[in-house]
PDB file of C-alpha atoms and ligand atoms in Angstrom:
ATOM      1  CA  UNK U 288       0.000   0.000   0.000  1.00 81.00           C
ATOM      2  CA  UNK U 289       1.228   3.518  -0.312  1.00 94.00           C
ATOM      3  CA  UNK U 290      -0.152   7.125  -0.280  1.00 97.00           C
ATOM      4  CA  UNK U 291      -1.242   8.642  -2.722  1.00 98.00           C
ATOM      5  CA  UNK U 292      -1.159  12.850  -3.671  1.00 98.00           C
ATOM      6  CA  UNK U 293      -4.523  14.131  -3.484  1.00 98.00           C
ATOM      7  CA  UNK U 294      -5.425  16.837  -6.087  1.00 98.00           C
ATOM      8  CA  UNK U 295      -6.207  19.972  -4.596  1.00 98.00           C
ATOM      9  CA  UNK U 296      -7.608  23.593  -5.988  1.00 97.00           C
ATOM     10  CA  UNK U 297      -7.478  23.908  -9.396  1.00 97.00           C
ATOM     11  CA  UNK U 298      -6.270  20.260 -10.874  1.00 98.00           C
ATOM     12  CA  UNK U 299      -8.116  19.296 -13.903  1.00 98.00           C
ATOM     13  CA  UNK U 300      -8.666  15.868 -12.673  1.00 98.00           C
ATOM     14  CA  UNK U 301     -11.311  17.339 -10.175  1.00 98.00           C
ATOM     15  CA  UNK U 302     -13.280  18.374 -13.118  1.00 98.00           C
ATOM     16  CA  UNK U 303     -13.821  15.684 -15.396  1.00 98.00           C
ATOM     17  CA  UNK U 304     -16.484  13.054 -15.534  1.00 98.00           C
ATOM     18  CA  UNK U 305     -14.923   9.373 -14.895  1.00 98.00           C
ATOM     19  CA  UNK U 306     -15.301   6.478 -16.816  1.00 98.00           C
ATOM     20  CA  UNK U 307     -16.540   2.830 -15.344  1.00 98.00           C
ATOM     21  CA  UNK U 308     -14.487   0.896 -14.185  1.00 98.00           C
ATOM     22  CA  UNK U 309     -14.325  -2.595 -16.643  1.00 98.00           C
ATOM     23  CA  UNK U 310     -11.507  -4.721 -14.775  1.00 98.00           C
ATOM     24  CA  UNK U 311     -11.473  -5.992 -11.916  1.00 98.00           C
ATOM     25  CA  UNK U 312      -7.554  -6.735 -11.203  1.00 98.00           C
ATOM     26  CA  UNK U 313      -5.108  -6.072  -8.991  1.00 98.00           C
ATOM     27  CA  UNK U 314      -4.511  -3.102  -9.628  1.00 98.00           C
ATOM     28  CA  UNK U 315      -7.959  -1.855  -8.915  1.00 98.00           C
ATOM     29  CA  UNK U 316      -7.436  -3.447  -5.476  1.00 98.00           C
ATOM     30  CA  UNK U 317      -4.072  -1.646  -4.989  1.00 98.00           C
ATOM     31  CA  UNK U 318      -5.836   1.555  -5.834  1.00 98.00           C
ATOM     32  CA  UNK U 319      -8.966   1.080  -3.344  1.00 98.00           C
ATOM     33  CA  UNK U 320      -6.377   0.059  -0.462  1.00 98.00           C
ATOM     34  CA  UNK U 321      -4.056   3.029  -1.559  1.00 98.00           C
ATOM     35  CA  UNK U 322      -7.314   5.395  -1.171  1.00 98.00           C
ATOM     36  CA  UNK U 323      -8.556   4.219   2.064  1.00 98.00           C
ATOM     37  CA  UNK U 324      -4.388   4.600   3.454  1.00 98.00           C
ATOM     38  CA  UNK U 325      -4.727   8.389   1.711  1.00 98.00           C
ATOM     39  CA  UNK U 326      -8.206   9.063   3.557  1.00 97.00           C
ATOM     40  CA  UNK U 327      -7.229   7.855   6.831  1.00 96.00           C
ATOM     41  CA  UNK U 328      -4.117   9.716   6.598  1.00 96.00           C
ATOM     42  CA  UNK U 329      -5.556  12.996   5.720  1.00 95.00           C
ATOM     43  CA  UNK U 330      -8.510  12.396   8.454  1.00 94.00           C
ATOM     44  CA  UNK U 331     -11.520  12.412   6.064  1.00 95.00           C
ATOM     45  CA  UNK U 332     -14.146  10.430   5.862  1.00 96.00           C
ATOM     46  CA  UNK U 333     -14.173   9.345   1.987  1.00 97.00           C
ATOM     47  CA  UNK U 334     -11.949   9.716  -1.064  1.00 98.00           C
ATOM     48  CA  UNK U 335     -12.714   9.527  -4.756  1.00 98.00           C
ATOM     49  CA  UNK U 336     -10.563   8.506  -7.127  1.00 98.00           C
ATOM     50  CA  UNK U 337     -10.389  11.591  -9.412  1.00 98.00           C
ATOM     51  CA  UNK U 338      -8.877  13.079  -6.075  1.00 98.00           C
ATOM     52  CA  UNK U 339      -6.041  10.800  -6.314  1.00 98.00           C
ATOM     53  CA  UNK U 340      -5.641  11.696 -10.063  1.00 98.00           C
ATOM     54  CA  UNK U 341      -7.233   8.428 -11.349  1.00 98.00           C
ATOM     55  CA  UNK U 342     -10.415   9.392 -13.598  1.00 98.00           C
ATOM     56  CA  UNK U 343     -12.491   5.968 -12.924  1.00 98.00           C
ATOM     57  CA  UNK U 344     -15.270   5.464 -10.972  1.00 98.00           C
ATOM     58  CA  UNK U 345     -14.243   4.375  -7.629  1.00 98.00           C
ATOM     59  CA  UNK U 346     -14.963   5.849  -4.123  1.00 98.00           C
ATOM     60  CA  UNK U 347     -14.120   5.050  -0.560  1.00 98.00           C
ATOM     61  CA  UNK U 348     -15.902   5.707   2.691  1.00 98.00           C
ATOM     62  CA  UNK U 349     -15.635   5.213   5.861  1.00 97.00           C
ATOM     63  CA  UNK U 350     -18.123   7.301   8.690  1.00 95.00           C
ATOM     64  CA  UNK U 351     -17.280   5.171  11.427  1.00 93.00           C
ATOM     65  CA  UNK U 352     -19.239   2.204  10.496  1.00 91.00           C
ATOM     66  CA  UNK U 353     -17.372   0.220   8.529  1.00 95.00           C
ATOM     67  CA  UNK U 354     -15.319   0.808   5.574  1.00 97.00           C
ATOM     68  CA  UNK U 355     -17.216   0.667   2.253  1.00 98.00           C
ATOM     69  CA  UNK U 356     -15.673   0.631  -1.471  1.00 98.00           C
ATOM     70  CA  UNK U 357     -18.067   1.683  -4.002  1.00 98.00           C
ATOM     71  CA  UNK U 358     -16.860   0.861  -7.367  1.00 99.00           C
ATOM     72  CA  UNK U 359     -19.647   2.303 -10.374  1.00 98.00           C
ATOM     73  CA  UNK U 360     -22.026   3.581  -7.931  1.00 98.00           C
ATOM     74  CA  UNK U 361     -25.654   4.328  -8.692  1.00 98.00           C
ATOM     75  CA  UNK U 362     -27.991   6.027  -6.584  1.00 98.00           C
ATOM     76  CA  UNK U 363     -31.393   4.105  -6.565  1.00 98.00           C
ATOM     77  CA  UNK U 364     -33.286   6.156  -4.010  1.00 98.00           C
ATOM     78  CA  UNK U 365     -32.716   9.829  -2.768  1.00 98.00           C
ATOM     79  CA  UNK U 366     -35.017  11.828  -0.281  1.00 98.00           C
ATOM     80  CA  UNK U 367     -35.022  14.165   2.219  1.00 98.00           C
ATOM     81  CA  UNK U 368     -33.009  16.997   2.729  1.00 97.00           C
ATOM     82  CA  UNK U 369     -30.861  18.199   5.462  1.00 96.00           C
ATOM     83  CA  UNK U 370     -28.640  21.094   5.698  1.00 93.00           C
ATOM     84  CA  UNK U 371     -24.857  21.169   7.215  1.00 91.00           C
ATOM     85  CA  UNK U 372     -20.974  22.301   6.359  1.00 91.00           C
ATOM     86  CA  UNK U 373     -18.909  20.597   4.289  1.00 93.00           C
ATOM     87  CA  UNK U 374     -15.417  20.664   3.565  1.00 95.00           C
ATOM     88  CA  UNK U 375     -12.931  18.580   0.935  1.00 96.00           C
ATOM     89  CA  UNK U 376      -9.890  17.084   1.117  1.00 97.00           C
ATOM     90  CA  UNK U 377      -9.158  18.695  -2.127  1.00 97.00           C
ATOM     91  CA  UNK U 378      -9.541  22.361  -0.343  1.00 96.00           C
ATOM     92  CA  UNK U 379      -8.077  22.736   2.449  1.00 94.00           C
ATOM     93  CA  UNK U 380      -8.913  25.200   4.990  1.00 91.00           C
ATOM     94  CA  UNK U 381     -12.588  25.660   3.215  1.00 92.00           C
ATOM     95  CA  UNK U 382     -15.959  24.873   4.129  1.00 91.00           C
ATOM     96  CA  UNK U 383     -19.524  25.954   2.804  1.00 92.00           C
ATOM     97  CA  UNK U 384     -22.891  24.702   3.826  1.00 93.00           C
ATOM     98  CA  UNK U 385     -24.771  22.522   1.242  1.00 95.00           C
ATOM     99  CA  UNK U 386     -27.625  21.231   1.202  1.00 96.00           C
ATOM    100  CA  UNK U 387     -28.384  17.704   0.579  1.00 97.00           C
ATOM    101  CA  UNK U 388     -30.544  14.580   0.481  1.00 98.00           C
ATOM    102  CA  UNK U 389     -30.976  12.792   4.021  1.00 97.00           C
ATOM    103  CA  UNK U 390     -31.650   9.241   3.127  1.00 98.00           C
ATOM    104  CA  UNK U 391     -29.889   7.927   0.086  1.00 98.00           C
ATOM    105  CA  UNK U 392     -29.978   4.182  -1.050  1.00 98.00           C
ATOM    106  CA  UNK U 393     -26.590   3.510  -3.185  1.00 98.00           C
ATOM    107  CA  UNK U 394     -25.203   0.226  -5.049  1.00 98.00           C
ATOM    108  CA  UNK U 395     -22.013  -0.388  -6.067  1.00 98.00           C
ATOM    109  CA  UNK U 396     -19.409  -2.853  -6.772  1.00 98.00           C
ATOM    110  CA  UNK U 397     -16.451  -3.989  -4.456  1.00 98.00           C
ATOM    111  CA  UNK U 398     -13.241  -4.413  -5.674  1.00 98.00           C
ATOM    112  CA  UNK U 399     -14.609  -8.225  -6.890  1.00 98.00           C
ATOM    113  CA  UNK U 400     -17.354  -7.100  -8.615  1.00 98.00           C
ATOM    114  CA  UNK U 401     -19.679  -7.694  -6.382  1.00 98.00           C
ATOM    115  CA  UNK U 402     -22.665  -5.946  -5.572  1.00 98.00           C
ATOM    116  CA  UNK U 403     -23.542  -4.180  -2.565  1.00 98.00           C
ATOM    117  CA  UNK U 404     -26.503  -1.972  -1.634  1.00 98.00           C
ATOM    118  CA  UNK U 405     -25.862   0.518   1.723  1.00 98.00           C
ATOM    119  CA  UNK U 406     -28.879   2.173   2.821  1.00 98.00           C
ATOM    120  CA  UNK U 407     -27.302   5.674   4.563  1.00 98.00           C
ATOM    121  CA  UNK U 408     -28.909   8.446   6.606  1.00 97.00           C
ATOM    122  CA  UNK U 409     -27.468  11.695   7.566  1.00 95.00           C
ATOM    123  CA  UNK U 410     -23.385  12.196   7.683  1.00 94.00           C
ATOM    124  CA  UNK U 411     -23.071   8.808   5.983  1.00 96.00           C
ATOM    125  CA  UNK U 412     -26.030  10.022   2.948  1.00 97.00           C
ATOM    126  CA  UNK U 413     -24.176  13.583   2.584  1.00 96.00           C
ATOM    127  CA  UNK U 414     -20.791  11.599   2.371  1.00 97.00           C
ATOM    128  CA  UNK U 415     -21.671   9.540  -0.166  1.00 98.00           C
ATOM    129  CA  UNK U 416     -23.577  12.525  -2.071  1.00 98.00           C
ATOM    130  CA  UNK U 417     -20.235  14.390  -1.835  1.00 98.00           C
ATOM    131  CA  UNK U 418     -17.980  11.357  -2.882  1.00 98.00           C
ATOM    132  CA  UNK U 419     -20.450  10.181  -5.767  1.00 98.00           C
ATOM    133  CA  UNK U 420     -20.700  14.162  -7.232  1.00 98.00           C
ATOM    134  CA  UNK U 421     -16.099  13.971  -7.341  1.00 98.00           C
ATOM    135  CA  UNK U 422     -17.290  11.061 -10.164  1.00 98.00           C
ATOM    136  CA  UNK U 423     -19.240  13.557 -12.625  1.00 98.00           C
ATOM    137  CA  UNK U 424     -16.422  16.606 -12.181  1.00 98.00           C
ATOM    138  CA  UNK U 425     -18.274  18.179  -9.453  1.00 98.00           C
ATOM    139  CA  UNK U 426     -16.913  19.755  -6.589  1.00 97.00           C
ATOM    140  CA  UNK U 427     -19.308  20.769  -3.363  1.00 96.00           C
ATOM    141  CA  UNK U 428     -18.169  24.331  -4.167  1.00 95.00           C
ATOM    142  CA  UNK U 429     -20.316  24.922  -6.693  1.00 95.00           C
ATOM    143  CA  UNK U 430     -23.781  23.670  -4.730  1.00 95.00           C
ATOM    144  CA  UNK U 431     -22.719  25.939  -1.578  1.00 93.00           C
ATOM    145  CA  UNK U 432     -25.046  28.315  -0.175  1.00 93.00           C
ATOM    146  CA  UNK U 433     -25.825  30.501   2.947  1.00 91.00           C
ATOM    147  CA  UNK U 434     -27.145  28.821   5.773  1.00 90.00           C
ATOM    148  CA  UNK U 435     -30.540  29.475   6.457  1.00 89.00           C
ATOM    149  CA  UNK U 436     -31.217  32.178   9.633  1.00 86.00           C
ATOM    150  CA  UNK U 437     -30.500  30.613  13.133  1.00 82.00           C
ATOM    151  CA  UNK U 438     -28.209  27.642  11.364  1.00 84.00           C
ATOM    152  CA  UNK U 439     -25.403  27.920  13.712  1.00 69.00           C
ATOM    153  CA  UNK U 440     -23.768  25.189  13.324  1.00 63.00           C
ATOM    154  CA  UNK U 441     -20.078  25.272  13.219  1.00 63.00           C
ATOM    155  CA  UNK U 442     -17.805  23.491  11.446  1.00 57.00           C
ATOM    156  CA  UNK U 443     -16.263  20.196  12.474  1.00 56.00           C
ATOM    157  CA  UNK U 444     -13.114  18.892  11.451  1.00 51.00           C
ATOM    158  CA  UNK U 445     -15.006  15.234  11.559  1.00 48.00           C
ATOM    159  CA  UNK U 446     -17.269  16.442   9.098  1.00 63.00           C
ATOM    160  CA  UNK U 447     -14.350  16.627   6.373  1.00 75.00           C
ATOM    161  CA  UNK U 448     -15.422  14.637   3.566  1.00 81.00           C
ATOM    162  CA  UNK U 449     -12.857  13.506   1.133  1.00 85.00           C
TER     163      UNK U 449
HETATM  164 NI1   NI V1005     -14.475  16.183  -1.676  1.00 89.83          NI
END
C-alpha cells in the first residue's frame, strides 16, 4: 500500500467526468487500499478517485461504520433533505454549507465485482452525495449556499469529507 497525492484547488482531474471501471484486477485493489491509506491519513471520511488523479469510478468511505468501497455507484433512491458544512480534502482550509438529500440508497461494486446496496442516513447520505458528485467533475463548491437564519452550526473537522 502507499499514499497517494490528493489533487487539490485547481487540478483538472477534479473536473472531469470518470469512466466505469471494466476490470477488476489487482490493480484496482491496490488503488482502493491506496485510497482508504490516503483518507485515513488525511482524516476524512471518503476519497474519490479523481482526487487521487485516477479518472475511474471508484470511491471510498468510511463514517465510522465500517469501511465501504463503491466501485460504479448508482444512486437508486434519494429523499429528504438536510442542511450542514462541508469541507474537501481537495480544499483545504474551506468549508460551505450545502444542502443535501438525508436518506440515500446507493449500489455499487467492491473491488470483486460484487454488488452491494448501503442504505445511509445523515453524515453517511451527505458523504456519499459528496464522494459520488467527485465522479461527474463536481466539486461541493459549486452547490454551496448561505445557511438558512439561526443555522449555527459550526464546522467540524469530523465532518471533512474527502
Ligand atoms: Ni471532496
Amino acid at each position: 500500500m502507499a499514499l497517494r497525492t490528493i489533487r487539490t484547488d485547481d487540478d483538472p482531474c477534479l473536473y472531469k467526468v470518470c469512466k466505469p471501471v471494466e476490470k477488476f484486477d489487482g490493480r484496482l485493489s491496490d488503488l482502493i487500499d491506496d485510497m482508504f491509506e490516503t483518507m485515513n491519513a488525511a482524516d476524512g471520511a471518503g476519497l474519490a478517485a479523481p482526487q487521487v488523479g485516477i479518472l475511474r469510478r471508484v470511491v471510498v468511505i468510511d463514517v465510522g461504520e465500517g469501511r465501504v468501497e463503491l466501485v460504479n455507484p448508482r444512486i437508486l433512491l434519494s429523499e429528504g433533505c438536510q442542511g450542514g458544512y462541508e469541507g474537501c480534502l481537495s480544499f483545504p482550509g474551506q468549508s460551505g454549507y450545502v444542502e443535501r438529500a438525508d436518506h440515500i440508497i446507493v449500489e455499487g461494486l467492491d473491488r470483486k465485482g460484487e454488488k452491494h446496496t448501503y442504505d445511509t442516513k445523515d453524515f453517511f447520505a451527505r458523504a456519499v452525495q459528496h464522494e459520488l458528485d467527485h465522479l461527474d467533475g463536481v466539486v461541493y463548491l459549486t452547490k454551496k449556499t448561505d445557511p438558512p437564519d439561526g443555522f449555527d452550526d459550526e464546522p467540524h473537522e469530523e465532518e471533512n469529507m474527502g
